[in-house]
Coordinates of N, CA and C in Angstrom, one line a residue:
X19 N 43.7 13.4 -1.3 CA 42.7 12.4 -1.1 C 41.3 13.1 -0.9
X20 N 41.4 14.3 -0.3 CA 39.7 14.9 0.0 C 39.1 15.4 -0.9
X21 N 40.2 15.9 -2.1 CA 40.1 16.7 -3.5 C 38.8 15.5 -4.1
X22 N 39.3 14.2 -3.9 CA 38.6 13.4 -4.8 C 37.1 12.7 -4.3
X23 N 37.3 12.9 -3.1 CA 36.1 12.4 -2.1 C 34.3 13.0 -2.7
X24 N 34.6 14.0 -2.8 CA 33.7 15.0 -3.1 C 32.9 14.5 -4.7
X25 N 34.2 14.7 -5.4 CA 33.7 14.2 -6.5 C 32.9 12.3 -6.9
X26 N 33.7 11.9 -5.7 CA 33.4 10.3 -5.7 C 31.7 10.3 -4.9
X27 N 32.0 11.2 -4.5 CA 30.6 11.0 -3.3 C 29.3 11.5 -4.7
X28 N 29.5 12.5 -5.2 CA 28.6 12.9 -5.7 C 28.3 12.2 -7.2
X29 N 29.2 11.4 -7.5 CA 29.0 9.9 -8.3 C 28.2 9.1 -7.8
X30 N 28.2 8.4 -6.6 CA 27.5 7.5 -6.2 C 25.9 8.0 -5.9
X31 N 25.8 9.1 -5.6 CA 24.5 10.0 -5.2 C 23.8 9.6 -6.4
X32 N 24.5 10.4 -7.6 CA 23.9 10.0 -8.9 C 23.9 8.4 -10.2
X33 N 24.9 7.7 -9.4 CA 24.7 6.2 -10.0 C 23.9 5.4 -9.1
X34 N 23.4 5.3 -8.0 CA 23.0 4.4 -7.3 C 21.4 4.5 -7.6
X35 N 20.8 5.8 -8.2 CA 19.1 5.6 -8.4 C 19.4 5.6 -9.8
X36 N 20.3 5.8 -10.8 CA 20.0 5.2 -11.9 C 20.2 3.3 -12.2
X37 N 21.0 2.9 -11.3 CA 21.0 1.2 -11.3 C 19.7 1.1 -10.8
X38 N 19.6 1.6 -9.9 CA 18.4 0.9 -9.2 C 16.6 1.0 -10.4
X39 N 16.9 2.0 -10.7 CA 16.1 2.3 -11.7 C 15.6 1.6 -13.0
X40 N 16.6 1.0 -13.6 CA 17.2 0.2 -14.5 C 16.9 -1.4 -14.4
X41 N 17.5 -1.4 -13.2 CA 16.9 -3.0 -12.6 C 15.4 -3.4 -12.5
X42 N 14.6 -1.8 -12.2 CA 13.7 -2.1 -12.1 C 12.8 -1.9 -13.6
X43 N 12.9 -1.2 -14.1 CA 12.6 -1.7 -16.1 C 12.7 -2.6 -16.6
X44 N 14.1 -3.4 -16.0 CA 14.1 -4.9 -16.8 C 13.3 -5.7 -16.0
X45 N 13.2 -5.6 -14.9 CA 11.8 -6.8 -14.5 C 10.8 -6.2 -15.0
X46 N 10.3 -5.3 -15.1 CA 8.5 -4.6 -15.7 C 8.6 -5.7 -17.0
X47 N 9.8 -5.0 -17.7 CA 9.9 -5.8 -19.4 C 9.8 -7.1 -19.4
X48 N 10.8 -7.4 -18.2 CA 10.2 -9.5 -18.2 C 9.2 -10.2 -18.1
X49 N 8.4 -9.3 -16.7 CA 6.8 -10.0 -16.6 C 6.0 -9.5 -17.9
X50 N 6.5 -8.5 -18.3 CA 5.3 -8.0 -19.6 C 5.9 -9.0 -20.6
X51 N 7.1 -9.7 -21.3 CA 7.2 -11.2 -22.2 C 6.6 -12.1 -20.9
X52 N 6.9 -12.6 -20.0 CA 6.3 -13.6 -19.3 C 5.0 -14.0 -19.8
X53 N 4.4 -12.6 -19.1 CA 2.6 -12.5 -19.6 C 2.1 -13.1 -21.0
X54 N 3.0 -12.2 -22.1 CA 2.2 -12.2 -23.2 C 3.2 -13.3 -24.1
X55 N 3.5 -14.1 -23.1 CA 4.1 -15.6 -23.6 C 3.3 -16.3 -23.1
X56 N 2.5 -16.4 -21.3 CA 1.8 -17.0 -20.9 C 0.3 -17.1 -21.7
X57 N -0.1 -16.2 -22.5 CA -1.3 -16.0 -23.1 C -2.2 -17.4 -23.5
X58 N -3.3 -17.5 -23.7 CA -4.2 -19.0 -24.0 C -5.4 -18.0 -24.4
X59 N -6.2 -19.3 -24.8 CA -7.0 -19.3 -25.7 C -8.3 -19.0 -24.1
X60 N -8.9 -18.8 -24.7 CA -10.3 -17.9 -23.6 C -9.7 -17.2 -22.0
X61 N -9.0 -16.5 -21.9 CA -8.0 -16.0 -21.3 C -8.9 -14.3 -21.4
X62 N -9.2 -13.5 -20.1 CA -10.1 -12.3 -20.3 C -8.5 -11.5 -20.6
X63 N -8.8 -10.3 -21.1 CA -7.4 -9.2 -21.6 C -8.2 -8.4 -21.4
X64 N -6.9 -7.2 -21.6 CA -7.2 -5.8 -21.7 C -6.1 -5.5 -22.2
X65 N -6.5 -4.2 -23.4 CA -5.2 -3.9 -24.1 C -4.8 -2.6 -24.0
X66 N -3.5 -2.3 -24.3 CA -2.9 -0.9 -24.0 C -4.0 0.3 -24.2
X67 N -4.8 0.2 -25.1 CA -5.8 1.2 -25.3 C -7.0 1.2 -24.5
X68 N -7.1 0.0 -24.1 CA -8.2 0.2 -22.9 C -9.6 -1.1 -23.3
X69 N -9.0 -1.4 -24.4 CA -10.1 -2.1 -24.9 C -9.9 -3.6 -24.3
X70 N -11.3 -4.5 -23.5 CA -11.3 -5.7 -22.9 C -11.7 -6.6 -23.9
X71 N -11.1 -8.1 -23.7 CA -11.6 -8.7 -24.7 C -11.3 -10.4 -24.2
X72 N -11.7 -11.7 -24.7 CA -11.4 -12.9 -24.9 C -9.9 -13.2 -26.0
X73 N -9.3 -14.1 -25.5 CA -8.5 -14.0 -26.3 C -9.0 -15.6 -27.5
X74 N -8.6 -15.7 -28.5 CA -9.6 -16.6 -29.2 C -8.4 -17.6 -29.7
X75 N -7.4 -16.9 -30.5 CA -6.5 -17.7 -31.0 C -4.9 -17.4 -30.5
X76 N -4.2 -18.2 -30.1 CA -3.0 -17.8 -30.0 C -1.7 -18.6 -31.1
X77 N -2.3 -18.9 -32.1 CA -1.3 -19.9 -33.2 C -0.4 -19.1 -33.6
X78 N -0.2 -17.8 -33.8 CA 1.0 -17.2 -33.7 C 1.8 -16.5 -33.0
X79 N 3.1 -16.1 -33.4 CA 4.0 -16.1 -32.3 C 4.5 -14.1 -32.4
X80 N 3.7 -13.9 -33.2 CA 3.5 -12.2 -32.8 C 2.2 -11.6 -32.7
X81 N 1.4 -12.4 -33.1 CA -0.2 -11.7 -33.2 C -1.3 -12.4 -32.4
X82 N -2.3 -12.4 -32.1 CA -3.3 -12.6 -31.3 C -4.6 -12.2 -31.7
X83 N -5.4 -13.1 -31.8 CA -7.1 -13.2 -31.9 C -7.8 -12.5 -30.9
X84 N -8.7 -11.4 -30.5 CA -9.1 -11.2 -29.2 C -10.2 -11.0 -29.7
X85 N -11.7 -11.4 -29.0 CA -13.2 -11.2 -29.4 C -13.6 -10.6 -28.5
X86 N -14.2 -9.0 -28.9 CA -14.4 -8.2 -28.2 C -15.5 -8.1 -28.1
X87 N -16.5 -9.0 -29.0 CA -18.3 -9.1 -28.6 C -18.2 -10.5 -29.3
X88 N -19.4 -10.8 -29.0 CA -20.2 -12.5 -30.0 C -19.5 -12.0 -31.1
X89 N -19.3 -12.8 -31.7 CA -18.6 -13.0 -33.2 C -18.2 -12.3 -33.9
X90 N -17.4 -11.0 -32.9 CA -16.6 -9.6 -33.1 C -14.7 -10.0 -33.2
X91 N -14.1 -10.9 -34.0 CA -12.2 -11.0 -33.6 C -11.8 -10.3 -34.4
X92 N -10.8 -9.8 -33.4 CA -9.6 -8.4 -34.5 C -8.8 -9.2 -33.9
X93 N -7.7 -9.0 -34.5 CA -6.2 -9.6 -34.5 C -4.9 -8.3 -34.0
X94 N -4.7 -8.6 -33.1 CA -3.6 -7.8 -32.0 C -2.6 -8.2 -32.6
X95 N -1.3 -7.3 -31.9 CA -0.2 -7.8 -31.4 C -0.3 -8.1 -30.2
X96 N 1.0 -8.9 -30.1 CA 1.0 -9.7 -28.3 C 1.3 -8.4 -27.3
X97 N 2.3 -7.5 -28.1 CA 2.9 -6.6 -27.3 C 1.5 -5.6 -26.5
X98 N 1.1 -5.5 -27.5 CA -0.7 -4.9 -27.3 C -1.6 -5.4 -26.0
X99 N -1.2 -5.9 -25.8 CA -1.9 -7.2 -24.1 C -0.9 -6.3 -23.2
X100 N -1.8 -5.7 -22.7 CA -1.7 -4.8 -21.1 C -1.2 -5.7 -19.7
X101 N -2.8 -6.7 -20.0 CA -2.9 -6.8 -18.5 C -4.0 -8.4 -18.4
X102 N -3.9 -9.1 -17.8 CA -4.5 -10.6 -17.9 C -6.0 -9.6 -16.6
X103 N -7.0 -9.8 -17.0 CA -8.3 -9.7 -16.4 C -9.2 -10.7 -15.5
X104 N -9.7 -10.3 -14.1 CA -11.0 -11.3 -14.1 C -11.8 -11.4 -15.1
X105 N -12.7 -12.3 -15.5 CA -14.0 -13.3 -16.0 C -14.9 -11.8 -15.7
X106 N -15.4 -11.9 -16.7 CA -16.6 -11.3 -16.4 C -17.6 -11.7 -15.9
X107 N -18.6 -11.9 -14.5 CA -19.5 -12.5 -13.5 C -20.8 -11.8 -13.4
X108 N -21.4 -12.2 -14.2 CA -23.4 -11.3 -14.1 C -23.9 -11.5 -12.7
X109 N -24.1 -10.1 -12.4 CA -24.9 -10.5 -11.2 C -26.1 -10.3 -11.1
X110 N -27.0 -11.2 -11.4 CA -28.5 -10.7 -11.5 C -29.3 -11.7 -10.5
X111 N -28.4 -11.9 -9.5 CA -29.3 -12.2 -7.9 C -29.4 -11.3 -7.5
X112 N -31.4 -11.1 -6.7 CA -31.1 -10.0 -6.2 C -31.1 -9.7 -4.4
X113 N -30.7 -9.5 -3.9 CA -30.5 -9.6 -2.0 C -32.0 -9.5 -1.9
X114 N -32.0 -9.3 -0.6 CA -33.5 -9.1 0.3 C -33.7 -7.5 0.5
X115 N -32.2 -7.1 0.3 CA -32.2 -5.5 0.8 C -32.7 -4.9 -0.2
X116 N -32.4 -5.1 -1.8 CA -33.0 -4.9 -2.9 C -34.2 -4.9 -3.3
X117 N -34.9 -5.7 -2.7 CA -35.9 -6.3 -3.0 C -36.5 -4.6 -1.9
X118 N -36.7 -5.1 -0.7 CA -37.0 -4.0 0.2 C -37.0 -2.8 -0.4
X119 N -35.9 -2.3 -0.7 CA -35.6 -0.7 -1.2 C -36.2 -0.5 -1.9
X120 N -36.5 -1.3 -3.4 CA -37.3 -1.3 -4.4 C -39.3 -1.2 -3.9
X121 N -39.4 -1.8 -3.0 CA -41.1 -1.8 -2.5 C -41.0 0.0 -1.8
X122 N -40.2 0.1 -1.1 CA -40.2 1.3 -0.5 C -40.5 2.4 -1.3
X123 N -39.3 2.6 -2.4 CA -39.6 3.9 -3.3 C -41.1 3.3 -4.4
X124 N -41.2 2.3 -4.3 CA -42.8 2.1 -4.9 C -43.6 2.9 -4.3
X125 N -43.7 2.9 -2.8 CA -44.7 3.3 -2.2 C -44.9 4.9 -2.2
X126 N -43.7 5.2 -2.1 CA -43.4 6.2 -2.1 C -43.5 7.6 -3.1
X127 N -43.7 6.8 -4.4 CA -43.6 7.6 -5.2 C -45.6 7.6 -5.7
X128 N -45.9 6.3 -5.5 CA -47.5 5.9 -5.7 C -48.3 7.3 -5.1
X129 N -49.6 8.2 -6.1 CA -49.9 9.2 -5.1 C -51.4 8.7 -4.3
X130 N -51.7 9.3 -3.4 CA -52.9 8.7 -3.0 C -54.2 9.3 -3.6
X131 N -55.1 8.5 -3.8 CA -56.2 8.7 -5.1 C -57.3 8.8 -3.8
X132 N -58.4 9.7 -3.9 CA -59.1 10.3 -3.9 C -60.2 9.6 -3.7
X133 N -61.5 9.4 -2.6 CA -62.6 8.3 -2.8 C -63.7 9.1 -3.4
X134 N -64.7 8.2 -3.4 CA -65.8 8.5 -4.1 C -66.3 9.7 -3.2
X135 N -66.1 9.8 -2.0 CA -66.9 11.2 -1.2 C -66.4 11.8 -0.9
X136 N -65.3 11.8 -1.2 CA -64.1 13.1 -1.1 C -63.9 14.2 -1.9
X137 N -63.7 15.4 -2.2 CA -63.5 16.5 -3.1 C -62.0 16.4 -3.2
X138 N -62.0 16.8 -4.4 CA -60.3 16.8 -5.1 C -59.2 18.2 -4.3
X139 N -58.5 17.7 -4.0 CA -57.2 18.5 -3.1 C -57.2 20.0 -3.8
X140 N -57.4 19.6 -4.9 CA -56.9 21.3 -6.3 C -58.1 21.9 -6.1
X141 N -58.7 22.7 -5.7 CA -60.1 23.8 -6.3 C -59.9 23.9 -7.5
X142 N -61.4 24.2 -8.3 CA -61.4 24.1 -9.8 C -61.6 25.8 -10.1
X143 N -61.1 25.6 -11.3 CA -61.2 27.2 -11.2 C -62.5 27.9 -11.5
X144 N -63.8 27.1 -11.7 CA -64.6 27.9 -11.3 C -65.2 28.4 -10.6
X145 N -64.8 27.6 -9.4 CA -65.0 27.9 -7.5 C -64.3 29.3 -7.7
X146 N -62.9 29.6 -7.8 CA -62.0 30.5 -8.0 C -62.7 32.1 -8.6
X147 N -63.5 31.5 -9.8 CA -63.9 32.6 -10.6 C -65.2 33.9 -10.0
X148 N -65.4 32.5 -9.1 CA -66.7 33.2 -8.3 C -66.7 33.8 -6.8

């Protein structure tokens, strides 16, 4: 009986992370059909290559419309849909802190100009020559 223990033990070592393994592939695989069954029409994407897009048309049942600029549609596969995306959101409010930071390096960079009875910071080089 201990002849076989050894061998039984070092089965289970090595079957129990390959199930577990396995179980977990077939759910990745399912949510990835779930997903690209749940697909719709202006839905943000990103596809296996990296590229983001609108999805435009979904009338068929292996390919996909996605508009990757104004009046830019290539036609995917479904399988090709990565990942469902946020909306893209412009942000062109601008805070108070912005506003601030922006006056600051104004000032900052502005150089100070010289009055009418003042001599210029640089000597000219003909002061120099003499």
């Amino acid at each position: 009986m201990e002849q076989l223990f050894l061998p039984l033990l070092l089965m289970l070592v090595v079957a129990i992370p390959l199930v577990m393994g396995t179980r977990k592939q077939k759910r990745a695989v399912q949510e990835q059909q779930k997903l690209q069954s749940s697909l719709s029409e202006g839905d943000r994407v990103m596809t296996t290559s990296g590229l983001y897009g609108t999805v435009a048309d979904t009338s068929s049942d292996t390919t996909i419309d996605i508009e990757i600029a104004p009046g830019v549609v290539t036609t995917w596969l479904r399988q090709a849909v990565r990942e469902k995306v946020a909306p893209e959101v412009a942000d062109e409010v601008e805070t108070e802190d912005d506003v601030a930071e922006t006056a600051e390096v104004t000032e900052t960079v502005e150089a100070p100009k010289a009055e009418a009875g003042e001599k210029a910071a640089a000597p000219s080089l003909e002061s120099e020559k003499k």
